[in-house]
PDB file of C-alpha atoms in Angstrom:
ATOM      1  CA  MET A 139       0.001   0.066   0.060  1.00 36.00           C
ATOM      2  CA  VAL A 140       1.124   3.715  -0.430  1.00 38.00           C
ATOM      3  CA  LYS A 141       1.558   4.134   3.246  1.00 41.00           C
ATOM      4  CA  GLU A 142       4.360   1.711   3.565  1.00 41.00           C
ATOM      5  CA  LYS A 143       7.727   3.747   3.979  1.00 43.00           C
ATOM      6  CA  MET A 144       6.197   6.363   1.652  1.00 45.00           C
ATOM      7  CA  PHE A 145       8.393   8.989   3.541  1.00 41.00           C
ATOM      8  CA  LEU A 146      11.485   7.337   1.749  1.00 46.00           C
ATOM      9  CA  LYS A 147       9.901   6.385  -1.623  1.00 60.00           C
ATOM     10  CA  ASP A 148      10.062  10.026  -2.907  1.00 67.00           C
ATOM     11  CA  VAL A 149      13.824   9.176  -3.261  1.00 71.00           C
ATOM     12  CA  PHE A 150      13.674   6.450  -5.748  1.00 72.00           C
ATOM     13  CA  ILE A 151      10.438   7.810  -7.461  1.00 82.00           C
ATOM     14  CA  THR A 152      12.406  10.962  -8.326  1.00 84.00           C
ATOM     15  CA  LYS A 153      15.405   8.712  -9.451  1.00 83.00           C
ATOM     16  CA  LEU A 154      13.176   6.555 -11.566  1.00 87.00           C
ATOM     17  CA  LEU A 155      11.714   9.481 -13.381  1.00 89.00           C
ATOM     18  CA  LYS A 156      14.894  11.045 -13.992  1.00 87.00           C
ATOM     19  CA  ASP A 157      16.487   7.767 -15.489  1.00 89.00           C
ATOM     20  CA  VAL A 158      17.086   8.302 -19.247  1.00 88.00           C
ATOM     21  CA  GLU A 159      15.839   4.652 -19.915  1.00 91.00           C
ATOM     22  CA  CYS A 160      12.446   5.655 -18.314  1.00 92.00           C
ATOM     23  CA  ARG A 161      12.206   8.718 -20.395  1.00 92.00           C
ATOM     24  CA  ASP A 162       9.167   7.211 -22.252  1.00 94.00           C
ATOM     25  CA  TYR A 163       7.393   6.694 -18.844  1.00 96.00           C
ATOM     26  CA  LEU A 164       8.046  10.223 -17.646  1.00 95.00           C
ATOM     27  CA  ALA A 165       6.642  11.560 -21.006  1.00 94.00           C
ATOM     28  CA  SER A 166       3.495   9.343 -20.687  1.00 96.00           C
ATOM     29  CA  ILE A 167       2.844  10.694 -17.223  1.00 97.00           C
ATOM     30  CA  ILE A 168       3.137  14.329 -18.453  1.00 96.00           C
ATOM     31  CA  GLY A 169       1.027  13.466 -21.431  1.00 95.00           C
ATOM     32  CA  ALA A 170      -1.668  11.810 -19.302  1.00 97.00           C
ATOM     33  CA  VAL A 171      -1.879  14.764 -16.764  1.00 97.00           C
ATOM     34  CA  LEU A 172      -1.988  17.310 -19.544  1.00 95.00           C
ATOM     35  CA  ASN A 173      -4.116  15.315 -22.135  1.00 95.00           C
ATOM     36  CA  ILE A 174      -1.699  15.602 -24.764  1.00 93.00           C
ATOM     37  CA  ASP A 175       0.100  13.056 -26.942  1.00 93.00           C
ATOM     38  CA  SER A 176       2.994  11.329 -25.048  1.00 92.00           C
ATOM     39  CA  GLU A 177       4.926  10.771 -28.458  1.00 91.00           C
ATOM     40  CA  TYR A 178       4.984  14.465 -28.928  1.00 90.00           C
ATOM     41  CA  VAL A 179       6.176  14.945 -25.308  1.00 90.00           C
ATOM     42  CA  LEU A 180       8.953  12.482 -25.603  1.00 88.00           C
ATOM     43  CA  ALA A 181      10.063  13.850 -28.902  1.00 87.00           C
ATOM     44  CA  ASN A 182      10.578  17.325 -27.511  1.00 84.00           C
ATOM     45  CA  LEU A 183      11.452  16.671 -24.029  1.00 81.00           C
ATOM     46  CA  LYS A 184      14.605  18.103 -22.370  1.00 84.00           C
ATOM     47  CA  LEU A 185      15.722  17.499 -18.858  1.00 77.00           C
ATOM     48  CA  LEU A 186      16.829  20.707 -17.302  1.00 71.00           C
ATOM     49  CA  ASP A 187      19.306  21.413 -14.473  1.00 62.00           C
ATOM     50  CA  THR A 188      17.430  21.037 -11.137  1.00 63.00           C
ATOM     51  CA  GLU A 189      19.153  23.509  -9.159  1.00 58.00           C
ATOM     52  CA  VAL A 190      17.336  26.693  -8.073  1.00 53.00           C
ATOM     53  CA  ASN A 191      19.882  29.214  -7.259  1.00 51.00           C
ATOM     54  CA  GLN A 192      18.977  32.621  -8.818  1.00 49.00           C
ATOM     55  CA  ASN A 193      18.112  33.859  -5.486  1.00 47.00           C
ATOM     56  CA  ILE A 194      20.437  33.809  -2.390  1.00 43.00           C
ATOM     57  CA  HIS A 195      17.612  32.358  -0.202  1.00 45.00           C
ATOM     58  CA  THR A 196      17.208  29.364  -2.569  1.00 44.00           C
ATOM     59  CA  LYS A 197      20.817  28.718  -2.902  1.00 44.00           C
ATOM     60  CA  ASP A 198      21.541  24.899  -3.132  1.00 43.00           C
ATOM     61  CA  GLN A 199      18.053  24.016  -3.202  1.00 55.00           C
ATOM     62  CA  GLU A 200      16.812  21.449  -5.940  1.00 70.00           C
ATOM     63  CA  VAL A 201      13.579  20.766  -7.581  1.00 76.00           C
ATOM     64  CA  ASP A 202      12.826  16.902  -8.007  1.00 84.00           C
ATOM     65  CA  ILE A 203      12.396  17.276 -11.978  1.00 89.00           C
ATOM     66  CA  ILE A 204      12.259  19.835 -14.554  1.00 89.00           C
ATOM     67  CA  VAL A 205      11.713  19.323 -18.081  1.00 89.00           C
ATOM     68  CA  GLU A 206      10.898  21.568 -20.988  1.00 89.00           C
ATOM     69  CA  ASN A 207       9.905  21.553 -24.569  1.00 85.00           C
ATOM     70  CA  GLU A 208       9.097  24.421 -27.094  1.00 83.00           C
ATOM     71  CA  ASP A 209       5.757  25.013 -25.422  1.00 86.00           C
ATOM     72  CA  MET A 210       6.249  24.756 -21.702  1.00 90.00           C
ATOM     73  CA  VAL A 211       8.373  24.038 -18.493  1.00 93.00           C
ATOM     74  CA  VAL A 212       7.235  21.270 -16.439  1.00 94.00           C
ATOM     75  CA  ASN A 213       8.246  20.739 -12.842  1.00 94.00           C
ATOM     76  CA  ILE A 214       7.312  17.425 -11.056  1.00 94.00           C
ATOM     77  CA  GLU A 215       7.506  17.277  -7.311  1.00 93.00           C
ATOM     78  CA  ILE A 216       7.104  14.111  -5.108  1.00 91.00           C
ATOM     79  CA  ASN A 217       5.523  15.172  -1.856  1.00 89.00           C
ATOM     80  CA  THR A 218       5.344  12.707   1.080  1.00 83.00           C
ATOM     81  CA  LEU A 219       4.143  15.060   3.785  1.00 81.00           C
ATOM     82  CA  ASN A 220       1.511  17.623   3.677  1.00 86.00           C
ATOM     83  CA  THR A 221       3.199  20.504   5.530  1.00 86.00           C
ATOM     84  CA  LYS A 222       3.221  24.178   5.144  1.00 86.00           C
ATOM     85  CA  GLN A 223       6.806  24.092   4.441  1.00 84.00           C
ATOM     86  CA  SER A 224       6.651  21.503   1.798  1.00 86.00           C
ATOM     87  CA  ARG A 225       3.809  23.599   0.141  1.00 90.00           C
ATOM     88  CA  MET A 226       5.924  26.877   0.398  1.00 91.00           C
ATOM     89  CA  LYS A 227       8.756  25.239  -1.120  1.00 89.00           C
ATOM     90  CA  ASN A 228       6.876  24.048  -4.053  1.00 92.00           C
ATOM     91  CA  ASN A 229       5.493  27.536  -4.496  1.00 92.00           C
ATOM     92  CA  SER A 230       9.104  29.071  -4.525  1.00 91.00           C
ATOM     93  CA  TYR A 231       9.976  26.764  -7.324  1.00 91.00           C
ATOM     94  CA  VAL A 232       7.360  27.909  -9.496  1.00 91.00           C
ATOM     95  CA  ALA A 233       8.421  31.412  -9.013  1.00 89.00           C
ATOM     96  CA  GLN A 234      12.023  30.470  -9.646  1.00 88.00           C
ATOM     97  CA  LEU A 235      11.184  28.866 -12.734  1.00 88.00           C
ATOM     98  CA  ILE A 236       9.523  32.101 -14.068  1.00 86.00           C
ATOM     99  CA  ILE A 237      12.622  34.222 -12.880  1.00 84.00           C
ATOM    100  CA  ARG A 238      14.962  31.848 -14.673  1.00 82.00           C
ATOM    101  CA  GLN A 239      13.217  32.721 -18.122  1.00 82.00           C
ATOM    102  CA  THR A 240      13.244  36.350 -17.421  1.00 79.00           C
ATOM    103  CA  PHE A 241      15.994  38.297 -19.309  1.00 74.00           C
ATOM    104  CA  PRO A 242      16.385  41.973 -20.386  1.00 71.00           C
ATOM    105  CA  GLY A 243      14.282  42.754 -23.492  1.00 67.00           C
ATOM    106  CA  LYS A 244      12.237  39.452 -23.004  1.00 63.00           C
ATOM    107  CA  LEU A 245      10.129  40.285 -20.039  1.00 61.00           C
ATOM    108  CA  TYR A 246       7.095  38.884 -21.824  1.00 66.00           C
ATOM    109  CA  ASP A 247       8.564  35.889 -23.531  1.00 75.00           C
ATOM    110  CA  ILE A 248       7.939  33.223 -20.690  1.00 84.00           C
ATOM    111  CA  LYS A 249       6.919  29.778 -21.238  1.00 89.00           C
ATOM    112  CA  PRO A 250       3.872  28.461 -19.056  1.00 92.00           C
ATOM    113  CA  ILE A 251       4.894  26.697 -16.067  1.00 94.00           C
ATOM    114  CA  VAL A 252       3.150  23.383 -15.125  1.00 96.00           C
ATOM    115  CA  GLN A 253       3.926  22.027 -11.806  1.00 97.00           C
ATOM    116  CA  ILE A 254       2.832  18.420 -11.224  1.00 97.00           C
ATOM    117  CA  ASN A 255       2.751  17.480  -7.588  1.00 96.00           C
ATOM    118  CA  VAL A 256       2.630  13.743  -7.058  1.00 94.00           C
ATOM    119  CA  ASP A 257       1.197  13.693  -3.490  1.00 93.00           C
ATOM    120  CA  CYS A 258       1.064  10.778  -0.917  1.00 88.00           C
ATOM    121  CA  PHE A 259      -2.060  12.426   0.519  1.00 90.00           C
ATOM    122  CA  ASP A 260      -5.162  14.182  -0.421  1.00 94.00           C
ATOM    123  CA  LEU A 261      -4.384  17.723  -0.502  1.00 95.00           C
ATOM    124  CA  TYR A 262      -8.010  19.026  -0.556  1.00 95.00           C
ATOM    125  CA  GLU A 263      -9.500  16.123   1.363  1.00 94.00           C
ATOM    126  CA  LYS A 264     -12.203  15.715  -1.417  1.00 96.00           C
ATOM    127  CA  LYS A 265     -11.367  12.066  -2.330  1.00 94.00           C
ATOM    128  CA  GLU A 266     -10.485  13.255  -5.868  1.00 97.00           C
ATOM    129  CA  PHE A 267      -7.509  11.691  -7.698  1.00 97.00           C
ATOM    130  CA  ILE A 268      -6.277  14.877  -9.333  1.00 98.00           C
ATOM    131  CA  TYR A 269      -6.957  18.586  -8.628  1.00 98.00           C
ATOM    132  CA  HIS A 270      -6.116  21.232 -11.160  1.00 97.00           C
ATOM    133  CA  SER A 271      -5.257  24.807  -9.821  1.00 96.00           C
ATOM    134  CA  VAL A 272      -5.100  28.095 -11.645  1.00 94.00           C
ATOM    135  CA  MET A 273      -5.102  31.882 -11.083  1.00 92.00           C
ATOM    136  CA  MET A 274      -8.781  32.631 -11.121  1.00 92.00           C
ATOM    137  CA  GLU A 275     -11.279  35.539 -10.474  1.00 92.00           C
ATOM    138  CA  GLU A 276     -12.876  34.462  -7.125  1.00 91.00           C
ATOM    139  CA  LYS A 277     -16.489  35.474  -7.743  1.00 93.00           C
ATOM    140  CA  TYR A 278     -16.943  34.393 -11.359  1.00 93.00           C
ATOM    141  CA  HIS A 279     -14.441  31.553 -11.493  1.00 90.00           C
ATOM    142  CA  LEU A 280     -12.730  32.957 -14.546  1.00 92.00           C
ATOM    143  CA  LYS A 281      -9.280  31.982 -15.428  1.00 89.00           C
ATOM    144  CA  ARG A 282      -6.963  35.003 -15.822  1.00 88.00           C
ATOM    145  CA  GLN A 283      -6.088  35.377 -19.409  1.00 82.00           C
ATOM    146  CA  ASP A 284      -2.535  36.383 -18.656  1.00 80.00           C
ATOM    147  CA  SER A 285      -1.837  33.576 -16.318  1.00 83.00           C
ATOM    148  CA  ASN A 286       0.828  31.020 -17.286  1.00 89.00           C
ATOM    149  CA  ILE A 287       0.823  28.764 -14.106  1.00 94.00           C
ATOM    150  CA  ASP A 288      -1.045  25.407 -13.890  1.00 96.00           C
ATOM    151  CA  LEU A 289      -0.781  23.287 -10.662  1.00 97.00           C
ATOM    152  CA  TYR A 290      -1.772  19.586 -10.802  1.00 98.00           C
ATOM    153  CA  ASP A 291      -1.956  17.635  -7.583  1.00 98.00           C
ATOM    154  CA  ILE A 292      -2.312  13.854  -7.899  1.00 97.00           C
ATOM    155  CA  ASN A 293      -3.446  11.818  -4.911  1.00 95.00           C
ATOM    156  CA  LEU A 294      -1.547   8.680  -4.775  1.00 92.00           C
ATOM    157  CA  ASP A 295      -3.556   7.750  -1.684  1.00 90.00           C
ATOM    158  CA  PHE A 296      -6.757   7.621  -3.847  1.00 94.00           C
ATOM    159  CA  LEU A 297      -5.153   4.741  -5.856  1.00 93.00           C
ATOM    160  CA  SER A 298      -4.363   2.734  -2.660  1.00 87.00           C
ATOM    161  CA  GLU A 299      -8.152   2.451  -2.207  1.00 89.00           C
ATOM    162  CA  LEU A 300      -8.858   1.120  -5.580  1.00 91.00           C
ATOM    163  CA  ASP A 301      -9.577  -2.499  -6.273  1.00 88.00           C
ATOM    164  CA  TYR A 302      -6.850  -4.167  -8.489  1.00 90.00           C
ATOM    165  CA  ASN A 303      -9.761  -5.023 -11.054  1.00 92.00           C
ATOM    166  CA  GLN A 304     -10.612  -1.363 -11.301  1.00 94.00           C
ATOM    167  CA  ILE A 305      -7.263  -0.640 -12.416  1.00 95.00           C
ATOM    168  CA  ARG A 306      -6.968  -3.570 -14.796  1.00 93.00           C
ATOM    169  CA  ASN A 307      -9.802  -2.428 -16.865  1.00 94.00           C
ATOM    170  CA  LEU A 308      -8.322   0.913 -17.443  1.00 96.00           C
ATOM    171  CA  SER A 309      -6.645   2.093 -20.576  1.00 95.00           C
ATOM    172  CA  GLU A 310      -2.585   1.771 -20.589  1.00 95.00           C
ATOM    173  CA  LYS A 311      -2.674   5.532 -21.314  1.00 95.00           C
ATOM    174  CA  ASP A 312      -4.751   6.359 -18.093  1.00 97.00           C
ATOM    175  CA  LEU A 313      -2.784   8.085 -15.459  1.00 97.00           C
ATOM    176  CA  LYS A 314      -4.206   5.842 -12.757  1.00 97.00           C
ATOM    177  CA  TRP A 315      -2.974   2.826 -14.511  1.00 97.00           C
ATOM    178  CA  LEU A 316       0.528   4.396 -14.973  1.00 97.00           C
ATOM    179  CA  LEU A 317       0.872   5.437 -11.285  1.00 95.00           C
ATOM    180  CA  TYR A 318      -0.623   2.288  -9.654  1.00 95.00           C
ATOM    181  CA  ILE A 319       2.809   0.711  -9.836  1.00 93.00           C
ATOM    182  CA  PHE A 320       3.911   2.945  -6.964  1.00 89.00           C
ATOM    183  CA  VAL A 321       1.139   1.814  -4.570  1.00 88.00           C
ATOM    184  CA  CYS A 322       0.789  -1.811  -5.485  1.00 88.00           C
ATOM    185  CA  GLN A 323       2.746  -3.994  -3.019  1.00 82.00           C
ATOM    186  CA  ASP A 324       1.642  -7.518  -4.337  1.00 87.00           C
ATOM    187  CA  LYS A 325       4.244  -8.552  -6.833  1.00 87.00           C
ATOM    188  CA  LYS A 326       2.113 -11.031  -8.507  1.00 91.00           C
ATOM    189  CA  LEU A 327      -0.606  -8.458  -9.114  1.00 91.00           C
ATOM    190  CA  LYS A 328       1.795  -5.941 -10.227  1.00 91.00           C
ATOM    191  CA  ASN A 329       3.408  -8.453 -12.558  1.00 91.00           C
ATOM    192  CA  ASN A 330       0.016  -9.307 -13.953  1.00 93.00           C
ATOM    193  CA  LEU A 331      -0.920  -5.804 -14.606  1.00 94.00           C
ATOM    194  CA  TYR A 332       2.203  -4.601 -16.436  1.00 94.00           C
ATOM    195  CA  ASN A 333       4.091  -7.809 -17.786  1.00 90.00           C
ATOM    196  CA  LYS A 334       2.693  -7.287 -21.334  1.00 92.00           C
ATOM    197  CA  ASN A 335       3.678  -3.606 -21.569  1.00 95.00           C
ATOM    198  CA  ARG A 336       7.222  -3.194 -22.535  1.00 95.00           C
ATOM    199  CA  MET A 337       7.518   0.247 -20.904  1.00 96.00           C
ATOM    200  CA  MET A 338       6.002  -0.545 -17.601  1.00 96.00           C
ATOM    201  CA  ASN A 339       7.894  -4.106 -17.568  1.00 93.00           C
ATOM    202  CA  LYS A 340      10.970  -1.864 -17.718  1.00 94.00           C
ATOM    203  CA  VAL A 341       9.881   0.484 -15.131  1.00 93.00           C
ATOM    204  CA  GLU A 342       9.094  -2.332 -12.624  1.00 91.00           C
ATOM    205  CA  LYS A 343      12.382  -3.881 -13.125  1.00 90.00           C
ATOM    206  CA  LYS A 344      14.104  -0.506 -12.420  1.00 88.00           C
ATOM    207  CA  MET A 345      12.033  -0.121  -9.357  1.00 84.00           C
ATOM    208  CA  GLU A 346      13.005  -3.443  -8.050  1.00 82.00           C
ATOM    209  CA  ASN A 347      16.707  -2.478  -8.699  1.00 82.00           C
ATOM    210  CA  PHE A 348      16.195   0.904  -6.789  1.00 75.00           C
ATOM    211  CA  MET A 349      14.722  -0.985  -3.932  1.00 69.00           C
ATOM    212  CA  LYS A 350      17.652  -3.307  -3.645  1.00 69.00           C
ATOM    213  CA  GLU A 351      19.989  -0.406  -3.619  1.00 65.00           C
ATOM    214  CA  PHE A 352      17.872   1.743  -1.279  1.00 57.00           C
ATOM    215  CA  ASP A 353      20.475   2.075   1.324  1.00 49.00           C
ATOM    216  CA  SER A 354      22.777   3.629  -1.248  1.00 49.00           C
ATOM    217  CA  LEU A 355      20.199   5.901  -2.489  1.00 44.00           C
ATOM    218  CA  LEU A 356      20.221   7.781   0.887  1.00 45.00           C
ATOM    219  CA  TYR A 357      22.746  10.203  -0.461  1.00 42.00           C
ATOM    220  CA  TYR A 358      19.703  12.187  -1.432  1.00 42.00           C
ATOM    221  CA  ASN A 359      20.538  15.370   0.433  1.00 46.00           C
ATOM    222  CA  HIS A 360      16.801  15.911   1.786  1.00 49.00           C
ATOM    223  CA  ASP A 361      17.434  14.632   5.404  1.00 54.00           C
ATOM    224  CA  GLU A 362      17.299  17.915   7.079  1.00 57.00           C
ATOM    225  CA  PHE A 363      14.158  19.129   5.331  1.00 52.00           C
ATOM    226  CA  ARG A 364      12.527  15.721   5.978  1.00 57.00           C
ATOM    227  CA  ALA A 365      13.346  16.024   9.680  1.00 62.00           C
ATOM    228  CA  SER A 366      12.007  19.723   9.914  1.00 61.00           C
ATOM    229  CA  GLU A 367       8.708  18.240   8.242  1.00 59.00           C
ATOM    230  CA  ILE A 368       8.150  15.482  10.654  1.00 64.00           C
ATOM    231  CA  GLU A 369       9.023  18.030  13.633  1.00 68.00           C
ATOM    232  CA  GLU A 370       6.291  20.301  12.143  1.00 65.00           C
ATOM    233  CA  LEU A 371       3.799  17.451  12.031  1.00 66.00           C
ATOM    234  CA  LYS A 372       4.581  16.559  15.565  1.00 66.00           C
ATOM    235  CA  GLN A 373       4.178  20.097  16.792  1.00 70.00           C
ATOM    236  CA  ASP A 374       0.918  20.509  14.958  1.00 66.00           C
ATOM    237  CA  ALA A 375      -0.446  17.228  16.446  1.00 67.00           C
ATOM    238  CA  TYR A 376       0.869  18.327  19.882  1.00 64.00           C
ATOM    239  CA  LYS A 377      -0.987  21.606  19.768  1.00 63.00           C
ATOM    240  CA  GLU A 378      -4.243  20.084  18.716  1.00 62.00           C
ATOM    241  CA  GLY A 379      -4.018  17.239  21.195  1.00 60.00           C
ATOM    242  CA  ARG A 380      -3.124  19.706  24.149  1.00 55.00           C
ATOM    243  CA  LYS A 381      -6.154  21.810  23.336  1.00 55.00           C
ATOM    244  CA  GLU A 382      -8.510  18.760  23.276  1.00 55.00           C
ATOM    245  CA  GLY A 383      -6.703  17.475  26.658  1.00 50.00           C
ATOM    246  CA  ILE A 384      -7.246  20.595  28.375  1.00 47.00           C
ATOM    247  CA  GLU A 385     -11.058  20.396  27.719  1.00 50.00           C
ATOM    248  CA  GLN A 386     -11.018  17.089  29.439  1.00 50.00           C
ATOM    249  CA  GLY A 387      -9.927  18.747  32.780  1.00 49.00           C
ATOM    250  CA  ILE A 388      -6.580  19.633  34.351  1.00 43.00           C
ATOM    251  CA  GLU A 389      -6.039  16.358  36.027  1.00 47.00           C
ATOM    252  CA  LYS A 390      -6.481  14.236  32.982  1.00 55.00           C
ATOM    253  CA  GLY A 391      -5.169  16.708  30.630  1.00 57.00           C
ATOM    254  CA  ALA A 392      -1.454  15.572  30.343  1.00 65.00           C
ATOM    255  CA  LYS A 393      -2.574  11.922  29.614  1.00 72.00           C
ATOM    256  CA  GLN A 394      -5.258  12.870  27.159  1.00 74.00           C
ATOM    257  CA  ASN A 395      -2.977  15.236  25.634  1.00 71.00           C
ATOM    258  CA  SER A 396      -0.415  12.493  24.867  1.00 77.00           C
ATOM    259  CA  ILE A 397      -3.352  10.120  23.504  1.00 82.00           C
ATOM    260  CA  GLU A 398      -4.759  12.913  21.153  1.00 79.00           C
ATOM    261  CA  THR A 399      -1.290  13.693  19.858  1.00 79.00           C
ATOM    262  CA  ALA A 400      -0.763   9.956  19.329  1.00 80.00           C
ATOM    263  CA  LYS A 401      -4.090   9.641  17.326  1.00 82.00           C
ATOM    264  CA  LYS A 402      -2.979  12.560  15.159  1.00 77.00           C
ATOM    265  CA  LEU A 403       0.371  11.059  14.400  1.00 78.00           C
ATOM    266  CA  LEU A 404      -1.099   7.817  13.745  1.00 80.00           C
ATOM    267  CA  LYS A 405      -3.482   9.458  10.998  1.00 76.00           C
ATOM    268  CA  MET A 406      -0.538  11.145   9.363  1.00 70.00           C
ATOM    269  CA  LYS A 407       1.003   7.588   8.709  1.00 69.00           C
ATOM    270  CA  VAL A 408       4.628   8.849   8.591  1.00 65.00           C
ATOM    271  CA  LEU A 409       6.068   7.766  11.815  1.00 73.00           C
ATOM    272  CA  THR A 410       6.786   4.271  13.318  1.00 76.00           C
ATOM    273  CA  LEU A 411       5.063   3.106  16.610  1.00 81.00           C
ATOM    274  CA  GLU A 412       8.283   3.423  18.385  1.00 78.00           C
ATOM    275  CA  GLN A 413       8.715   7.018  17.235  1.00 76.00           C
ATOM    276  CA  ILE A 414       5.115   8.020  18.213  1.00 80.00           C
ATOM    277  CA  ALA A 415       5.718   6.473  21.621  1.00 79.00           C
ATOM    278  CA  GLU A 416       9.101   8.302  21.999  1.00 75.00           C
ATOM    279  CA  SER A 417       7.220  11.595  21.012  1.00 72.00           C
ATOM    280  CA  THR A 418       4.169  11.137  23.394  1.00 75.00           C
ATOM    281  CA  ASP A 419       5.617   9.186  26.309  1.00 76.00           C
ATOM    282  CA  LEU A 420       3.008   6.505  25.828  1.00 83.00           C
ATOM    283  CA  THR A 421       4.159   2.950  25.751  1.00 86.00           C
ATOM    284  CA  ILE A 422       4.334   0.788  22.583  1.00 84.00           C
ATOM    285  CA  GLN A 423       1.378  -1.142  23.924  1.00 86.00           C
ATOM    286  CA  GLU A 424      -0.760   1.862  24.536  1.00 86.00           C
ATOM    287  CA  ILE A 425       0.112   3.065  20.809  1.00 84.00           C
ATOM    288  CA  LYS A 426      -0.865  -0.355  19.482  1.00 86.00           C
ATOM    289  CA  LYS A 427      -4.127  -0.384  21.474  1.00 85.00           C
ATOM    290  CA  LEU A 428      -4.982   3.283  20.034  1.00 84.00           C
ATOM    291  CA  LYS A 429      -4.248   2.235  16.595  1.00 82.00           C
ATOM    292  CA  GLU A 430      -6.590  -1.050  17.017  1.00 80.00           C
ATOM    293  CA  THR A 431      -9.529   0.838  18.616  1.00 76.00           C
ATOM    294  CA  CYS A 432      -9.436   4.254  17.069  1.00 69.00           C
ATOM    295  CA  CYS A 433      -7.378   4.016  13.743  1.00 59.00           C
ATOM    296  CA  LYS A 434      -8.458   0.701  12.315  1.00 56.00           C
ATOM    297  CA  ASN A 435      -8.029   1.947   8.628  1.00 50.00           C
ATOM    298  CA  ILE A 436      -4.470   2.914   9.361  1.00 46.00           C
ATOM    299  CA  LEU A 437      -1.980   0.364   8.078  1.00 43.00           C
TER     300      LEU A 437
END
């Protein structure tokens, strides 16, 4: 399922999509999101430098993937955690991709920016697979004619709830079919689904090799950012739990606070039981009981 170690999977998904041998797969994803021919995307695709360093405040930062053709610049971001820091990071990348195209005498010759966020969560909590955001007039819901930014948020968690047969009956060009490979943990089902498709068979083998080499992939220099994201989640959960705990009374507030914090962290699905216990001062047994009684749907 998508929940399993997803806080690390962004590493190899990014590496996979950057792999030159999987360029057709990357083009297929972009084509499916934008509803354009993947062969056209592939024929005109150019992988760009991922460093974002035009601004001193973004020095040494890297986007996950940037590609462009003659019509647009596409930024793909793999987002494991739904945090304010992560969202602001992605917004800053969009701004920087506009600035990178701005030169004297060519202020208005800027390619549209498309940011595709592959999220391991439901950003708007509407149980949709994909969300499309643009700059729009609020009252009349009219897109600004001068807007050149399109944001797509893909909810991988949506796929984890689908039955295998629902995926099997989809077209091989369908975005759900293309991305289901990231959430299906049953090797036999995955093989049955993709073994007759040359491109996906290649992707599946690449994924298996990446997973075998996973320890060596941890050179990916996002450890500090990931730690700060997890700390933000813990603090948010603590604040909400503390508020609810106080309402239960002073005497039981501390214990209730720990319980509510643990519930929030369990629902976020990013920490192990041991990490949650350490963060809340509850025992492993208490965390397991909470998971069984209050969070039955959490894997």
